[in-house]
Coordinates of C-alpha atoms and ligand atoms in Angstrom, one line a residue:
X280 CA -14.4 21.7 28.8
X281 CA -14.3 20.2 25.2
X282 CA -11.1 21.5 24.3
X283 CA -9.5 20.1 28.2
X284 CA -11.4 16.9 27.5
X285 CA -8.9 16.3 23.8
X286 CA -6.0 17.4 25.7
X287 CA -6.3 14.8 28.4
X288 CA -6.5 12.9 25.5
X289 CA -3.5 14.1 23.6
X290 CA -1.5 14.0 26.9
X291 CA -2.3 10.3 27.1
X292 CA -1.0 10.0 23.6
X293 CA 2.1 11.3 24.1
X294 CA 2.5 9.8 27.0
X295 CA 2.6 6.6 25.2
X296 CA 5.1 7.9 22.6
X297 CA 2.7 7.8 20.2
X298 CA 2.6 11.8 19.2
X299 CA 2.2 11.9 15.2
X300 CA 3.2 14.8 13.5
X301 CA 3.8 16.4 10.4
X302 CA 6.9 17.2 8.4
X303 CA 6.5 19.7 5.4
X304 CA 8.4 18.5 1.7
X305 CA 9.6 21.2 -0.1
X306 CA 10.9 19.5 -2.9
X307 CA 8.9 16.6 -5.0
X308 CA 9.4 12.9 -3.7
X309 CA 12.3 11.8 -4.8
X310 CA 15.4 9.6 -2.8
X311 CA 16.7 12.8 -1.9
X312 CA 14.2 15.1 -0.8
X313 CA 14.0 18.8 0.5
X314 CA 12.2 18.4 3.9
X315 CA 11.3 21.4 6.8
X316 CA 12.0 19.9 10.3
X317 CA 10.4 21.3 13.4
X318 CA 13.1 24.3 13.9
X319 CA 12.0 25.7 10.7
X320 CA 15.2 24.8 8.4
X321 CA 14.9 22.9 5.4
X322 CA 17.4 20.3 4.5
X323 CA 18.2 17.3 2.0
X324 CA 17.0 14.1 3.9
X325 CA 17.6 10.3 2.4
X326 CA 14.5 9.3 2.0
X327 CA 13.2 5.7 2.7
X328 CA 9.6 5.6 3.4
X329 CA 8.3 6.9 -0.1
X330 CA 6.0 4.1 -1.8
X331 CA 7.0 5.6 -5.0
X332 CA 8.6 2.4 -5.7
X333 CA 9.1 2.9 -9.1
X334 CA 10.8 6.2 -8.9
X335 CA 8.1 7.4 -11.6
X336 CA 6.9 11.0 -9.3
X337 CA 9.7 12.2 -10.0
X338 CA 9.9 11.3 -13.9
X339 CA 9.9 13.8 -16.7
X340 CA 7.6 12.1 -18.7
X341 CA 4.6 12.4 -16.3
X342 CA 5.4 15.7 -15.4
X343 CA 4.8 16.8 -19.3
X344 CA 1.9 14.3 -19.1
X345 CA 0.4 16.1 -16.3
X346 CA 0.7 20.1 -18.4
X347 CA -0.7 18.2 -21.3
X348 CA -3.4 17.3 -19.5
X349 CA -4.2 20.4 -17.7
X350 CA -3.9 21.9 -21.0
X351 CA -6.5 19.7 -23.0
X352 CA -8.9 19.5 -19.5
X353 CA -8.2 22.0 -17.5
X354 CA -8.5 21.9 -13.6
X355 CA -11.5 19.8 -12.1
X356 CA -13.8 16.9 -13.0
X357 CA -16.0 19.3 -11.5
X358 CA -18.8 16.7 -11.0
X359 CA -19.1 12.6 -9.9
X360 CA -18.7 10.0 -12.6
X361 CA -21.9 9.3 -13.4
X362 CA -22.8 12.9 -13.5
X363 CA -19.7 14.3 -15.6
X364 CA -16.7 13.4 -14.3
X365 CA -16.0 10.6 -16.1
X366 CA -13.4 12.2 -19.2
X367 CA -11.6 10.4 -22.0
X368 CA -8.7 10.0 -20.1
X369 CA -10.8 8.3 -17.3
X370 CA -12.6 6.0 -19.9
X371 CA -8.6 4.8 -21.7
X372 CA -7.2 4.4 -18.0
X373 CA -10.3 2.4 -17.2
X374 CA -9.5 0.3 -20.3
X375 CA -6.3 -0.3 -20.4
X376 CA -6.7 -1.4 -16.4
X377 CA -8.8 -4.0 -17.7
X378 CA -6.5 -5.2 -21.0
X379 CA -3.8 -6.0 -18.6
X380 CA -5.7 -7.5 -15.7
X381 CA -7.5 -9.6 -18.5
X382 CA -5.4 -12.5 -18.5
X383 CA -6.1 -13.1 -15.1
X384 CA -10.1 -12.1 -14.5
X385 CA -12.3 -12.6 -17.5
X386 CA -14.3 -10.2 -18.6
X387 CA -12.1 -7.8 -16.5
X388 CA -13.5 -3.9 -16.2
X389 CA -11.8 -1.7 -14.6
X390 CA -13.6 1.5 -12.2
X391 CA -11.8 4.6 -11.1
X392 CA -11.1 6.1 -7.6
X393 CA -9.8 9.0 -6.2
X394 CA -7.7 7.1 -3.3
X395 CA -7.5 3.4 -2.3
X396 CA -8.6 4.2 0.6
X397 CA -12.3 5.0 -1.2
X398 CA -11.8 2.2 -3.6
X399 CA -11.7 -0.5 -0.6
X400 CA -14.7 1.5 1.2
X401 CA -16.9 0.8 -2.0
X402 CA -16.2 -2.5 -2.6
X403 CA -16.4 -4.1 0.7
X404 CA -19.4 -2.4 1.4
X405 CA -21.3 -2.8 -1.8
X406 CA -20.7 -6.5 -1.6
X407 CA -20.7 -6.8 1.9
X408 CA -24.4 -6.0 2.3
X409 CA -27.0 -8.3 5.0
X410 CA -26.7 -11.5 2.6
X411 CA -23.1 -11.3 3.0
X412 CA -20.0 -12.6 5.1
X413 CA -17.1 -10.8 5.4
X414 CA -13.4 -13.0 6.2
X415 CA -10.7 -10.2 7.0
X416 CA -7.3 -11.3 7.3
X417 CA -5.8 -9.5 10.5
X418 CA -3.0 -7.7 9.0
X419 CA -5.4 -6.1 6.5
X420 CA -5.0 -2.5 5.6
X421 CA -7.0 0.4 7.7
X422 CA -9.2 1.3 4.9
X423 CA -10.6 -2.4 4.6
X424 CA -10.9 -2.4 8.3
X425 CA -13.1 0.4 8.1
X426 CA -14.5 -1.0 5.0
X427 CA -15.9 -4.3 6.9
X428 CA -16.8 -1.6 10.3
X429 CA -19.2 0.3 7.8
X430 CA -20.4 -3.1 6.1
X431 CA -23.6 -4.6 7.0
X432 CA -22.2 -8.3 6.6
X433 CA -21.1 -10.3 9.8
X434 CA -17.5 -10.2 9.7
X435 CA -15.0 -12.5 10.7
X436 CA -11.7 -12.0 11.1
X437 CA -8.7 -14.9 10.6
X438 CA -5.0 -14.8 12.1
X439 CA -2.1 -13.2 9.8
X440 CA -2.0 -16.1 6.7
X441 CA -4.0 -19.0 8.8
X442 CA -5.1 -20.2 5.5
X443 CA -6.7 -23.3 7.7
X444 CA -8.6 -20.8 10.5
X445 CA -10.0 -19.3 7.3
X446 CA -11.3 -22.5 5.9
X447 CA -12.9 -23.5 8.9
X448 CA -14.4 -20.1 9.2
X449 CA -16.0 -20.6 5.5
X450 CA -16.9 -24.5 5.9
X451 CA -19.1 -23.0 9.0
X452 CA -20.5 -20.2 7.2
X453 CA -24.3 -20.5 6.0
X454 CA -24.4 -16.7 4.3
X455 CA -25.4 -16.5 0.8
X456 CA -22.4 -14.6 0.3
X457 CA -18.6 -14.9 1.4
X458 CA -16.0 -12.0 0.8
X459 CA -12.3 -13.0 1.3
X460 CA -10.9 -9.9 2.2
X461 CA -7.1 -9.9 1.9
X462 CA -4.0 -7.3 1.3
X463 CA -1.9 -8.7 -1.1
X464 CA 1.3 -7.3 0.2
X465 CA 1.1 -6.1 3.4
X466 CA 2.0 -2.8 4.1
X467 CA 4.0 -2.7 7.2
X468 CA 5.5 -5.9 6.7
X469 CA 5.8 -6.8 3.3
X470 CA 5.4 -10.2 2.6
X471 CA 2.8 -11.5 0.5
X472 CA -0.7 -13.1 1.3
X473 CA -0.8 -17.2 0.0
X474 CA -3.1 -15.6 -2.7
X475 CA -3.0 -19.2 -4.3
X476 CA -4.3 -21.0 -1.0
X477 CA -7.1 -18.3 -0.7
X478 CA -8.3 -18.5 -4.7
X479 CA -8.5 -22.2 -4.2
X480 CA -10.4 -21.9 -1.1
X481 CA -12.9 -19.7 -2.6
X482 CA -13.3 -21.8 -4.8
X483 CA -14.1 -24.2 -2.7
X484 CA -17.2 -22.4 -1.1
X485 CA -17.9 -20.5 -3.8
X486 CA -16.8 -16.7 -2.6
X487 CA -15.3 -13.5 -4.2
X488 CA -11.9 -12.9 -3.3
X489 CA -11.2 -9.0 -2.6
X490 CA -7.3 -8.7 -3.1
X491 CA -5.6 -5.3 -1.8
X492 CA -3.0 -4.7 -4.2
X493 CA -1.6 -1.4 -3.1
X494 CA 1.9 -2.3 -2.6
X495 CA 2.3 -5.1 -5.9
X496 CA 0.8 -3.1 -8.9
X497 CA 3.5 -1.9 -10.9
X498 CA 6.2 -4.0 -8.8
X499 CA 5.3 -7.4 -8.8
X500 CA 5.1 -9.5 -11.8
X501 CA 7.0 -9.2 -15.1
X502 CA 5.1 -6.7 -16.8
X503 CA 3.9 -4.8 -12.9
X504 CA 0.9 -6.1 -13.0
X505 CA 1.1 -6.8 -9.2
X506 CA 0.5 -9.8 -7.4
X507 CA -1.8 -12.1 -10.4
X508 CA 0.8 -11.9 -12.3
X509 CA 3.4 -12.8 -9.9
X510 CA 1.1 -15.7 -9.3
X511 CA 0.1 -16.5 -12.2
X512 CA -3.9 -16.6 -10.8
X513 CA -6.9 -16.7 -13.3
X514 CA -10.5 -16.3 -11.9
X515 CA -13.9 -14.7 -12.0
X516 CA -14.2 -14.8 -8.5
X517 CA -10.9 -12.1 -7.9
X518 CA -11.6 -8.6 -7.4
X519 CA -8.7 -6.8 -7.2
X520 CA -7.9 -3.2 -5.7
X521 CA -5.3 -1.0 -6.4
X522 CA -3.8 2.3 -5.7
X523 CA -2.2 4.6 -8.3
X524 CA -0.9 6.8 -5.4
X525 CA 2.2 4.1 -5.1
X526 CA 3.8 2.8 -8.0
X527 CA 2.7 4.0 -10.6
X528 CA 3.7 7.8 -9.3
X529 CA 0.6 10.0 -9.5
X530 CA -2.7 9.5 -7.9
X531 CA -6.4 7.6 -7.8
X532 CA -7.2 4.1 -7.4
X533 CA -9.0 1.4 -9.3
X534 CA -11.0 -1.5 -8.8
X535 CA -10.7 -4.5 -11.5
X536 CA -13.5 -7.8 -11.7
X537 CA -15.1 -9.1 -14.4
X538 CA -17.7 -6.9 -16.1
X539 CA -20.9 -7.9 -14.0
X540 CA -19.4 -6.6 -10.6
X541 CA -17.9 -3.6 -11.8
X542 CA -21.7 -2.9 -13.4
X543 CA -22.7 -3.6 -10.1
X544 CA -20.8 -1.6 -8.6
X545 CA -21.7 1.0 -10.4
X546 CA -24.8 1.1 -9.1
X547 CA -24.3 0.2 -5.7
X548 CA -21.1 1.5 -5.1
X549 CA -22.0 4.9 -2.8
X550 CA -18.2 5.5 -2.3
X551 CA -18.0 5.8 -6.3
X552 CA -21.6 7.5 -7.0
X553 CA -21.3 10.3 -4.3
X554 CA -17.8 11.6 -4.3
X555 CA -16.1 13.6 -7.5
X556 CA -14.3 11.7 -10.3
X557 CA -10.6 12.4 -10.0
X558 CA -8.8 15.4 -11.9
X559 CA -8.7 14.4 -15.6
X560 CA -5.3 15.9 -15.9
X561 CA -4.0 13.3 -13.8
X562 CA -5.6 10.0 -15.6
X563 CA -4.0 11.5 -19.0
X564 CA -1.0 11.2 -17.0
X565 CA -1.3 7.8 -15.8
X566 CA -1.5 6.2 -19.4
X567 CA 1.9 7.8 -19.8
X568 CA 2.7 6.1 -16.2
X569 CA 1.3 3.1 -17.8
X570 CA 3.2 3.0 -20.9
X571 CA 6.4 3.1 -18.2
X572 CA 5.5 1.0 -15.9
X573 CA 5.1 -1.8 -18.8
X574 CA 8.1 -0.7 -21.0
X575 CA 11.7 -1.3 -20.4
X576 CA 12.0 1.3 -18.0
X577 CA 9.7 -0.5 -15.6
X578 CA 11.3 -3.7 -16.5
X579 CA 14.5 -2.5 -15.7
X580 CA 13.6 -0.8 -12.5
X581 CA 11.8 -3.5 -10.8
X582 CA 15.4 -5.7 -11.3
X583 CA 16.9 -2.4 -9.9
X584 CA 14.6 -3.0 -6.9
X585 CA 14.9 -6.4 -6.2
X586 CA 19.4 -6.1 -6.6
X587 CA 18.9 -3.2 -3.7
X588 CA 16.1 -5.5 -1.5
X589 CA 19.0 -8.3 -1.6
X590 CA 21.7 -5.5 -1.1
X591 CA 19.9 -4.4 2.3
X592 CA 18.7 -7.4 3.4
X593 CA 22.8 -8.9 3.3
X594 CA 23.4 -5.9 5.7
X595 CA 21.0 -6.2 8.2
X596 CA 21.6 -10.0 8.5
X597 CA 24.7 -8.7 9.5
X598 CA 24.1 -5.7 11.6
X599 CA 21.2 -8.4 13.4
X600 CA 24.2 -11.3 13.8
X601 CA 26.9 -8.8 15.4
X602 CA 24.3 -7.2 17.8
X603 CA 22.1 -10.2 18.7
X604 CA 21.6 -8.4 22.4
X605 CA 19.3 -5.5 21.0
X606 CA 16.4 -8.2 19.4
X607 CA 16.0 -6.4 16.6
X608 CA 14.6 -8.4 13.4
X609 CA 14.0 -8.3 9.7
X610 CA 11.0 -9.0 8.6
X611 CA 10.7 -12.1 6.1
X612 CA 9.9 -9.9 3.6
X613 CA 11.0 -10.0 -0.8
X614 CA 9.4 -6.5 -2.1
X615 CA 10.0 -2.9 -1.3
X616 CA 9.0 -2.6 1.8
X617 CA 11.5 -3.7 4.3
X618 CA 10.6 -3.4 8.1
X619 CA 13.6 -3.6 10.8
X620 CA 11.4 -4.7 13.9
X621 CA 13.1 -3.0 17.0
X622 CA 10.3 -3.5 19.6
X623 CA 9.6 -0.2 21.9
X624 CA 8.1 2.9 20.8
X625 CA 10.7 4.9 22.5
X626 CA 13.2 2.7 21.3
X627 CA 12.4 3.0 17.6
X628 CA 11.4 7.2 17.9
X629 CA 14.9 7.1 19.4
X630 CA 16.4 5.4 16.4
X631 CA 14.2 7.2 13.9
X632 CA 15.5 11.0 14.9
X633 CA 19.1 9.3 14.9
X634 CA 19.2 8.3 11.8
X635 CA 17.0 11.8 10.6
X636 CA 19.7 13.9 12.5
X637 CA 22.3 12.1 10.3
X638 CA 20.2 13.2 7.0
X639 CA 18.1 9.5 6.9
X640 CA 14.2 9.6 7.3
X641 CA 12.9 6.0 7.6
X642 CA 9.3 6.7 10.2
X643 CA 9.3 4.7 12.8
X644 CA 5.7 2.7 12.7
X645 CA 3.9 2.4 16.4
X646 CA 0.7 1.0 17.4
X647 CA -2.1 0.5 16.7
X648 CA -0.8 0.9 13.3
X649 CA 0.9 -2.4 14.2
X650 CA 1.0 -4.6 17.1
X651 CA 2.2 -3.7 20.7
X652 CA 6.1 -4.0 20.8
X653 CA 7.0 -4.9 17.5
X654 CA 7.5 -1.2 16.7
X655 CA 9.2 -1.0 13.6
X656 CA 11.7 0.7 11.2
X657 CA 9.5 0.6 8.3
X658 CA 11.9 0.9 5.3
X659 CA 10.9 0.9 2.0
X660 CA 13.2 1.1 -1.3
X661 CA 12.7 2.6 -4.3
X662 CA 14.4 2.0 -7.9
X663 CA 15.9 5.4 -8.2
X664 CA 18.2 4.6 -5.4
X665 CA 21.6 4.0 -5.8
X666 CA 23.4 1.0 -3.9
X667 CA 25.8 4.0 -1.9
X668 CA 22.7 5.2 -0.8
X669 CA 21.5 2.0 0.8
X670 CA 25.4 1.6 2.2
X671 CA 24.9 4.8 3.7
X672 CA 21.9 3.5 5.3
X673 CA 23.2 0.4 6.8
X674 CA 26.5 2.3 7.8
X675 CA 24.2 4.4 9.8
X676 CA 22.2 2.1 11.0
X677 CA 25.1 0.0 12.4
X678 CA 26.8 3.2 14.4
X679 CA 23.4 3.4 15.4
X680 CA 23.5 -0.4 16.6
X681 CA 27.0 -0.2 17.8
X682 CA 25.9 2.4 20.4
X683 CA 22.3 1.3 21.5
X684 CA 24.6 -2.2 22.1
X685 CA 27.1 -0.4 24.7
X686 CA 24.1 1.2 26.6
X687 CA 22.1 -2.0 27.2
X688 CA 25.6 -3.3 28.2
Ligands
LIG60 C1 -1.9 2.9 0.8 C2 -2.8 1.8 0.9 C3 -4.1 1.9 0.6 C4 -4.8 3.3 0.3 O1 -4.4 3.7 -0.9 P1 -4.4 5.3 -1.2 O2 -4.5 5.5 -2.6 O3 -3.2 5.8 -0.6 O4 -5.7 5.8 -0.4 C5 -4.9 0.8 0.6 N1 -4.4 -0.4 1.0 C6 -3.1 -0.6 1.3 C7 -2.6 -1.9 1.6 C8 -2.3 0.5 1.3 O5 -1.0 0.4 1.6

């Protein structure tokens, strides 16, 4: 009875097109990556969905950071933070986390997660308690979603960058406590929030502005540090979140506000007090993926990244003008992420295991995870590229084009 009643529900799935399922890697993330496909063989696949944007996974450096760090800590944090999980190497990452994001949040500490996805849990619902109002931008990430379902503020949500339904929103609020809640890139379709219009706006009537950062740390800004850098923002009132999943190669997750909300947090924060501190190994690692990400390597690979964004963007522009029939579209987006909107589940499935049985895996990205028929290509690029491997994308994606044109003829 149970088990029919989740097949129904499976069946309706698929009906849909909307079957997930995984793939197994069998190689480290890389451009070119070992993957297992459903018949069992492993082969060498393109890749263009990592959010390794940086290239760093695959790095030498972190990968003698990470022995180094098994060898000086072991396995484990074998206990929460405030228990005894909370190593060196969790105390350095924490501080340098809070020297760079200094210039842009006084008094700016820095507190460690496991995932971003835990990160965004604890903050929204720490500060998002009865005295608060939470203002979700629509596009905004799953976790903060879930983040503002668990809260026990009223939440309100505000169209994809309606920076004026969100001020009216906030002029009728009466709650103590208001909570801008915004991605700063977003993640399926890279552009960036109007961070600028929503600091000045909380200013205004005086909330905290939560900022999502997955997708910027490391890649936006001139040193990486993500999107206050690359606006140049300064404010007590920011609270930014960040992965260290993406960018910066490894794993875990941070939180960064001045000093008096991250002690708050601290105390508050269940998502941070009940789960176990991240392995210590790893955060030893990240201060060598810091040292990159601020060096010349990053330096040079984030002009490596934006030279391929312009590379593919010329070649869809094209591929979109000779095929206008299809009604496929770029996204307007200038990071990593690169999303070629083709509409139809079916459609972009279709596409997806064309360009995978050609040695390409770009995921095609269905709803819910975004909205009903603007299925997508969800490309993302990453330094270590070469510009022959995003020609042999567009080539392929062309062919691809060329045919899907002569059938809907
Ligand atoms: C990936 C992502 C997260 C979650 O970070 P993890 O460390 O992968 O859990 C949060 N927000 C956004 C916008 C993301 O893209």
């Amino acid at each position: 009875m149970l088990l029919d009643h989740l097949s129904a529900k499976l069946r309706t799935i698929e009906a849909q097109s909307l079957t997930r399922f995984l793939r197994q890697a069998e190689s480290g993330t890389a451009p070119r990556q070992q993957v297992r496909g459903a018949d069992g063989r492993t082969r060498e696949l393109l890749m263009f969905c990592s959010n390794d944007y940086l290239g760093l996974a695959a790095e030498p450096a972190l990968r003698e950071a990470l022995i180094e760090g098994a060898q000086i800590y072991g396995g484990g944090s074998g206990a929460s933070p405030l228990i005894s999980g909370h190593s060196r190497a969790h105390e350095q990452v924490a501080e340098t986390l809070g020297r760079w994001l200094t210039p842009h949040i006084p008094e700016a500490r820095a507190l460690g997660f496991c995932t971003g996805y835990m990160a965004n849990l604890a903050v929204v619902t720490a500060l998002g308690d009865e005295e608060a109002e939470i203002f979700s931008e629509a596009w905004n990430h799953a976790s903060l979603i879930d983040g503002t379902r668990l809260a026990r503020a009223q939440v309100k949500r505000y169209a994809h960058g309606d920076v004026a339904a969100l001020r009216e929103l906030l002029a009728a609020s009466t709650a103590k406590v208001k909570l801008i809640v915004s991605d700063a890139v977003f993640s399926m379709d890279g552009d960036l929030a109007p961070l600028p219009a929503l600091l000045a706006l909380a200013e205004e009537f005086d909330a905290w502005l939560i900022v999502d950062d997955a997708h910027g740390f490391g890649v936006l800004g001139e040193h990486g540090r993500g999107s206050l850098e690359h606006f140049g923002l300064r404010s007590e009132r920011l609270i930014l979140v960040g992965t260290l999943g993406k960018a910066a190669g490894l794993a875990g997750a941070f939180v960064v506000a001045h000093a008096t909300v991250t002690q708050y947090l601290l105390q508050a924060a269940r998502n941070y007090i009940f789960s176990t501190a991240s392995p210590p190994a790893v955060e030893h690692a990240l201060l060598s993926s810091f040292a990159l990400i601020e060096g010349d390597l990053g330096k040079a690979r984030r002009a490596n990244l934006r030279q391929l964004q312009a590379r593919l963007r010329v070649g869809v522009e094209g591929l979109l003008a000779r095929h206008p029939a299809l009604g496929w579209r770029l996204a307007p987006s200038d990071t990593p992420v690169q999303p070629l909107i083709v509409g139809g589940n079916a459609e972009v499935m279709a596409l997806a295991a064309r360009l995978e049985r050609e040695g390409i895996r770009v995921p095609g990205i269905r709803p819910p995870t975004v909205p009903k028929g603007e299925a997508r290509l969800r490309i993302t690029l990453c330094a270590t590229h070469s510009e022959a491997d995003v020609d042999q994308l567009l080539s392929a994606l062309n062919a691809a084009a060329a045919d899907m044109d002569k059938v809907a003829a």
